[in-house]
Coordinates of C-alpha atoms and ligand atoms in Angstrom, one line a residue:
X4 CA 120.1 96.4 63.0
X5 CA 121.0 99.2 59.9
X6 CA 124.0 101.7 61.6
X7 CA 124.2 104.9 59.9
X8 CA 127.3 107.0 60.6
X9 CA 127.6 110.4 59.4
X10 CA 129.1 113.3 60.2
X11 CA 130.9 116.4 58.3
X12 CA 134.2 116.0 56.4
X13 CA 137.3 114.3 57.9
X14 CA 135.9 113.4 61.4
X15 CA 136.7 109.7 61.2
X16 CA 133.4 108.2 60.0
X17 CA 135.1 105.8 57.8
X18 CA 137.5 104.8 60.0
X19 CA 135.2 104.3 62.8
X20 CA 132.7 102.0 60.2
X21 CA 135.6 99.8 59.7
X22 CA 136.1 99.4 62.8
X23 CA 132.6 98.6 64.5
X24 CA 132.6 96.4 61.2
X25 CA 135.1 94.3 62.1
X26 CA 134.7 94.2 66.4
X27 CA 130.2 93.0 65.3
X28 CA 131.6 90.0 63.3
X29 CA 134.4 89.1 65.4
X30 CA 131.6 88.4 67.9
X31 CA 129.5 86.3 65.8
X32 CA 127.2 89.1 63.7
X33 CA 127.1 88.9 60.2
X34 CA 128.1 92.3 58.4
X35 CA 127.3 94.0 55.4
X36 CA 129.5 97.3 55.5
X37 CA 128.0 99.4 52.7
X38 CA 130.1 102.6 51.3
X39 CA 127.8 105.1 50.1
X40 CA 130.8 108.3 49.6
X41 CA 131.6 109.0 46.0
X42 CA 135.1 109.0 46.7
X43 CA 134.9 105.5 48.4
X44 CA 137.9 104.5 51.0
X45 CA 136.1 101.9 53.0
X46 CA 137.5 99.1 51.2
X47 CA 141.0 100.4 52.3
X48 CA 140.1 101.1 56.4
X49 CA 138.3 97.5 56.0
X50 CA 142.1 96.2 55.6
X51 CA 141.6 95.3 51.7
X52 CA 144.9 95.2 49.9
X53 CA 145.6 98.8 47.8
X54 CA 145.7 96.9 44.7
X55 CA 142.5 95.0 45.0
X56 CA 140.8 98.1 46.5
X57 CA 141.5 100.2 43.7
X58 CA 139.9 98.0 41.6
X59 CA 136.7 98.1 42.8
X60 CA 133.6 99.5 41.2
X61 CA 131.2 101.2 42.6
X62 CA 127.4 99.9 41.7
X63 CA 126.6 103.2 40.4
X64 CA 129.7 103.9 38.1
X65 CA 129.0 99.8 37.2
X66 CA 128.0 100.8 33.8
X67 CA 126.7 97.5 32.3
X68 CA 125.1 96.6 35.9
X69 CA 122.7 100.0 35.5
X70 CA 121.8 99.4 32.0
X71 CA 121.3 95.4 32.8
X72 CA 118.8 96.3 35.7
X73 CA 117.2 99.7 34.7
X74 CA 117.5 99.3 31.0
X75 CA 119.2 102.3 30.5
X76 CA 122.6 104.2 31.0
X77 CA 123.7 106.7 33.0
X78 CA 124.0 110.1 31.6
X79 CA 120.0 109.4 29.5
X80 CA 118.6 111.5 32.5
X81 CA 115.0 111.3 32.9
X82 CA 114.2 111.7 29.1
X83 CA 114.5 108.1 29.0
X84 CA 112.3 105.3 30.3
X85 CA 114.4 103.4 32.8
X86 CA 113.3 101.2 35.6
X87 CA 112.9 103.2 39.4
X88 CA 112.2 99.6 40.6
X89 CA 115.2 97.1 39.7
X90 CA 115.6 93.9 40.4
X91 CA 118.5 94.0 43.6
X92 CA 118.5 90.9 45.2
X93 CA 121.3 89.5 43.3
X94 CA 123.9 92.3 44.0
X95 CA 125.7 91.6 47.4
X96 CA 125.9 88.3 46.1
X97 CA 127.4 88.9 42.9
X98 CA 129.4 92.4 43.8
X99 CA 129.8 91.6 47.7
X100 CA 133.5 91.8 48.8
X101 CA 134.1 89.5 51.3
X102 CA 136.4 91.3 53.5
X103 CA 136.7 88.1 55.8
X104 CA 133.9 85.4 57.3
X105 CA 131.1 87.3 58.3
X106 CA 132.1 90.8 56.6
X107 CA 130.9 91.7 53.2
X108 CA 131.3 95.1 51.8
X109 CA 129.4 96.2 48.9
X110 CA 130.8 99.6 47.3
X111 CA 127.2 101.7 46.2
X112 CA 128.8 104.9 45.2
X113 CA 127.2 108.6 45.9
X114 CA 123.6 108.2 46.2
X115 CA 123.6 112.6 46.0
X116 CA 122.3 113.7 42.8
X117 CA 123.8 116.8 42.5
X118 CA 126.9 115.2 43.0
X119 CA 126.7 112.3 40.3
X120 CA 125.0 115.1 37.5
X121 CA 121.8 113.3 36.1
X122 CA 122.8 109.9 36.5
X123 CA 119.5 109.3 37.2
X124 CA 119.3 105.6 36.8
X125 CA 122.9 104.9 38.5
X126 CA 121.0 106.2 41.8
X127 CA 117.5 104.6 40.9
X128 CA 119.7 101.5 41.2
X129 CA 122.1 102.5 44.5
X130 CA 118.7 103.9 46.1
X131 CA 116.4 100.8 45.3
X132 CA 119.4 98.4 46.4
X133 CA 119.8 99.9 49.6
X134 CA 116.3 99.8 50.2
X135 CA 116.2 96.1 49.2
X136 CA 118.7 95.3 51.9
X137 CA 117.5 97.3 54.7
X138 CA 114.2 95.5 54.3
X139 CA 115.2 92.0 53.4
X140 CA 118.7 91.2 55.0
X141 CA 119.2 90.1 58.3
X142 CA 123.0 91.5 59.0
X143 CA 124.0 94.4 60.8
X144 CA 124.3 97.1 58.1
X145 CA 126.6 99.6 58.5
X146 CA 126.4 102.3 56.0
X147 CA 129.8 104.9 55.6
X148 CA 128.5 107.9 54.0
X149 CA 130.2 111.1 52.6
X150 CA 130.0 114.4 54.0
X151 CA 126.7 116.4 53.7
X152 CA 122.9 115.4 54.3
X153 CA 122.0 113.5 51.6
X154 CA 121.4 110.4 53.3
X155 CA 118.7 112.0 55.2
X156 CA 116.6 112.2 51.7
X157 CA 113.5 110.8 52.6
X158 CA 112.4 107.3 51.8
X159 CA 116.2 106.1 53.3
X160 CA 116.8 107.5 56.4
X161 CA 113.9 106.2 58.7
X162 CA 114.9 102.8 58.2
X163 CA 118.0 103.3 60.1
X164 CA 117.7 102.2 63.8
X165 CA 120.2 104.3 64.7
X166 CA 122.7 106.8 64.2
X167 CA 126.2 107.2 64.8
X168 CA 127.0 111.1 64.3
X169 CA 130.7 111.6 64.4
X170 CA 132.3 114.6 65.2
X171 CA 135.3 116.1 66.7
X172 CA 135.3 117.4 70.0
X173 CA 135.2 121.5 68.4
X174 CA 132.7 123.7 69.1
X175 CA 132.2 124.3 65.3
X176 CA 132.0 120.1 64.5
X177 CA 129.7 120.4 66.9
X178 CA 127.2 123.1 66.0
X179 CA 127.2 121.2 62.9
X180 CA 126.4 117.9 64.4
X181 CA 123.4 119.0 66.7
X182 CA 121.9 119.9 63.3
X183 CA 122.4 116.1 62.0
X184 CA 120.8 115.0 65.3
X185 CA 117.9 117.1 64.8
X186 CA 117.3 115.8 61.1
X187 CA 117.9 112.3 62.3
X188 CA 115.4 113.0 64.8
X189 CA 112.7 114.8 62.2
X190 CA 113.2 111.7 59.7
X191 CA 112.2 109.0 62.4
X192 CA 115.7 107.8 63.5
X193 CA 114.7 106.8 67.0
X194 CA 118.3 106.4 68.1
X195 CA 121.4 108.3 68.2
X196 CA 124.6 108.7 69.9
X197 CA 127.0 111.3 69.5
X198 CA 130.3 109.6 68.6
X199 CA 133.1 112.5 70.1
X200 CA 136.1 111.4 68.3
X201 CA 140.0 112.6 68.1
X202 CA 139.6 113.9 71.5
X203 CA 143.0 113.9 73.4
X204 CA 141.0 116.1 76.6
X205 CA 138.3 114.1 77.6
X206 CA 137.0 116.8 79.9
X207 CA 137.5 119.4 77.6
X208 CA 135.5 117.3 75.3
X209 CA 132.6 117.1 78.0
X210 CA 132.1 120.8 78.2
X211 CA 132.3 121.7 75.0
X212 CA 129.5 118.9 74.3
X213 CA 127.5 120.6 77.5
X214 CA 127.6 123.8 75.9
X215 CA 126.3 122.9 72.7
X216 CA 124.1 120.3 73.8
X217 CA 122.8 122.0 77.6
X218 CA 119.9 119.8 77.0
X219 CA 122.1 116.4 77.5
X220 CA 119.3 114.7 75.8
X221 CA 121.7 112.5 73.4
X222 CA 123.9 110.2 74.9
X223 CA 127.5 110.5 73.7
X224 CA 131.4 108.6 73.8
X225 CA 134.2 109.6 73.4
X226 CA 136.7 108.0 70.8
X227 CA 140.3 109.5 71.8
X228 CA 142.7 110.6 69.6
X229 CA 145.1 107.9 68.3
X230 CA 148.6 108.4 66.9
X231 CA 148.6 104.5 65.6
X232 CA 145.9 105.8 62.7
X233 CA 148.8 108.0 61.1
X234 CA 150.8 105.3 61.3
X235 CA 148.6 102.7 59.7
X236 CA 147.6 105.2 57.1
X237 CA 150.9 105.7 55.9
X238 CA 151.7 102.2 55.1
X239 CA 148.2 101.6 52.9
X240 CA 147.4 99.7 55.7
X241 CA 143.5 99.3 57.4
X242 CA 142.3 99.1 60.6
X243 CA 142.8 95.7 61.3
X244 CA 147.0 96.8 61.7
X245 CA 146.5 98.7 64.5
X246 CA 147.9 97.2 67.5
X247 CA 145.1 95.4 69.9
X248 CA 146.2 97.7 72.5
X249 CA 145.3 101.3 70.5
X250 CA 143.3 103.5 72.3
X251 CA 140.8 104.1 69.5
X252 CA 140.5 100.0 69.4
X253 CA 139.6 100.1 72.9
X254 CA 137.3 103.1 72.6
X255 CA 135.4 101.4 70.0
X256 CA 134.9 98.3 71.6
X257 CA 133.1 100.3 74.2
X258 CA 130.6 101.6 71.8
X259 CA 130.1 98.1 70.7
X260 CA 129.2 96.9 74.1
X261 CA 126.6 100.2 74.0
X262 CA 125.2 99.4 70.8
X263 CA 125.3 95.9 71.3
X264 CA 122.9 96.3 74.1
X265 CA 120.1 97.5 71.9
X266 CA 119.9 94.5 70.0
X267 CA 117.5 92.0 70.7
Ligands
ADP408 N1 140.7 108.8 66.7 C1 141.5 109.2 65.8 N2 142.8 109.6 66.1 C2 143.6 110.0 65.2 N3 143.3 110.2 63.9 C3 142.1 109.8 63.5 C4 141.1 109.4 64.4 N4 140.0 109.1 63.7 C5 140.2 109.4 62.4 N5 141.5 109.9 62.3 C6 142.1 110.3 61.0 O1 141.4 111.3 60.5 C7 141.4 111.3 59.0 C8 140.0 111.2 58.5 O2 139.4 110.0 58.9 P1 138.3 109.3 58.1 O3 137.8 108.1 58.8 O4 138.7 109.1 56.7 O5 137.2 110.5 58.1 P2 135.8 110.7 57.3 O6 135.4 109.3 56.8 O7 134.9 111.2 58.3 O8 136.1 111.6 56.2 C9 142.2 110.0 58.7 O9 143.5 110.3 58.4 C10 142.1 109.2 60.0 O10 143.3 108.4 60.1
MG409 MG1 135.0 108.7 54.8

């Protein structure tokens, strides 16, 4: 099962990764969280100590790792031969992060062009490793992505089974989100739900999603609004701190028990 969560800026898709990360492999799934934003924080909301998370690498700023399998470096651009089809199946192994038993976390890095420059073979490499793992492994991969559309480019996004758009409960996230759905939907992903988070009105929440989606033709939950997060956030801390009895820890759990029932 590959999860995709997306959504525009600040609407809680990292924190809500981290979570459904850690709520699959307490129940017994094995999870690969991948963290595809340029400005990575998954590592952190995973519960990873500051000082270790800072340390990490992203594969596509892994220098020596892109010249070793595309033989060159980033910043040659495309006037240089490099390899669009490296060798990957080494790399959770060898740059996995093993957040506890069953949860790995491997830091990719942007996979957006035009936000890496022309480091052409740093996202031959991110782009060939993620296809690598949606085709060979057998977790549940959950992939955290930055802002924007680029993990709709083709060749990626069909091989999600389904997608997690978050947004907040506005009438503006929302515009914005029904135009995610309908990408989703263009590029193959059979399934998505609408992940309404930060909501403190939950019938507010309903109407606004009626009015921009009068067709009621994707499911959605609603994730309410936490005060624990700030509180968590403040200290460093991930979402493993959060007491058990949050209400965004309980919400989540619920869309676990949804997704959950898709998988055979
Ligand atoms: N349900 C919630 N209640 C309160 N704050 C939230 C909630 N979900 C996310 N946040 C806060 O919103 C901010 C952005 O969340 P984050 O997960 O980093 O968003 P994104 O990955 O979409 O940019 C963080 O400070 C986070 O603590
Ligand atoms: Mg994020």
């Amino acid at each position: 099962m590959k999860i995709l969560v997306a959504g525009k800026g600040g609407v809680g898709k990292t924190t809500i990764a981290a979570l459904l990360s850690h709520i699959f492999s307490n129940h017994e799934y094995k999870v690969l969280a991948l963290d595809t934003d340029s400005v990575p924080n998954l590592a952190q909301s995973l519960g990873i100590p500051l000082d270790k998370a800072f340390k990490i690498v992203p594969l596509t700023k892994n220098m020596k790792l892109i010249e070793e399998k595309t033989g060159a470096r980033p910043g040659e651009g495309w006037g240089v031969l490099f390899s669009l089809t490296p060798k990957v199946d080494d790399i959770v192994e060898r740059y996995g992060i093993k957040v506890k038993d069953n949860l790995n976390l491997v830091v990719v890095g942007s996979i957006d062009v035009s936000k890496e420059g022309c480091l052409c073979p740093a996202i031959a490499l991110a782009k060939a490793f993620l296809r690598h793992v949606f085709l060979k492994r057998k977790e549940i991969i959950i992939v955290d992505t930055e802002a924007g559309a680029e993990v709709f480019g083709r060749g990626l996004a069909e091989k999600f089974d389904l997608f997690l758009c978050i947004t907040e409960p506005t009438i503006k996230s929302l515009i914005i989100s029904k135009k995610l759905v309908k990408m989703a939907k263009e590029l193959g992903i059979k399934k998505t739900i609408l992940v309404i988070n930060k909501v403190r009105d939950s019938l507010e929440a309903a109407k606004s999603y009626s009015r921009i989606f009068p067709e009621k033709n994707i499911p959605y939950h609603i994730v309410h609004y936490d005060n624990n997060l700030q509180e968590v956030e403040m200290k460093g801390l991930g979402v493993t701190n959060l007491p058990e009895n949050s209400i965004i820890v309980h919400d989540v759990l619920l869309l676990y028990s949804k997704i959950s029932k898709f998988i055979k």
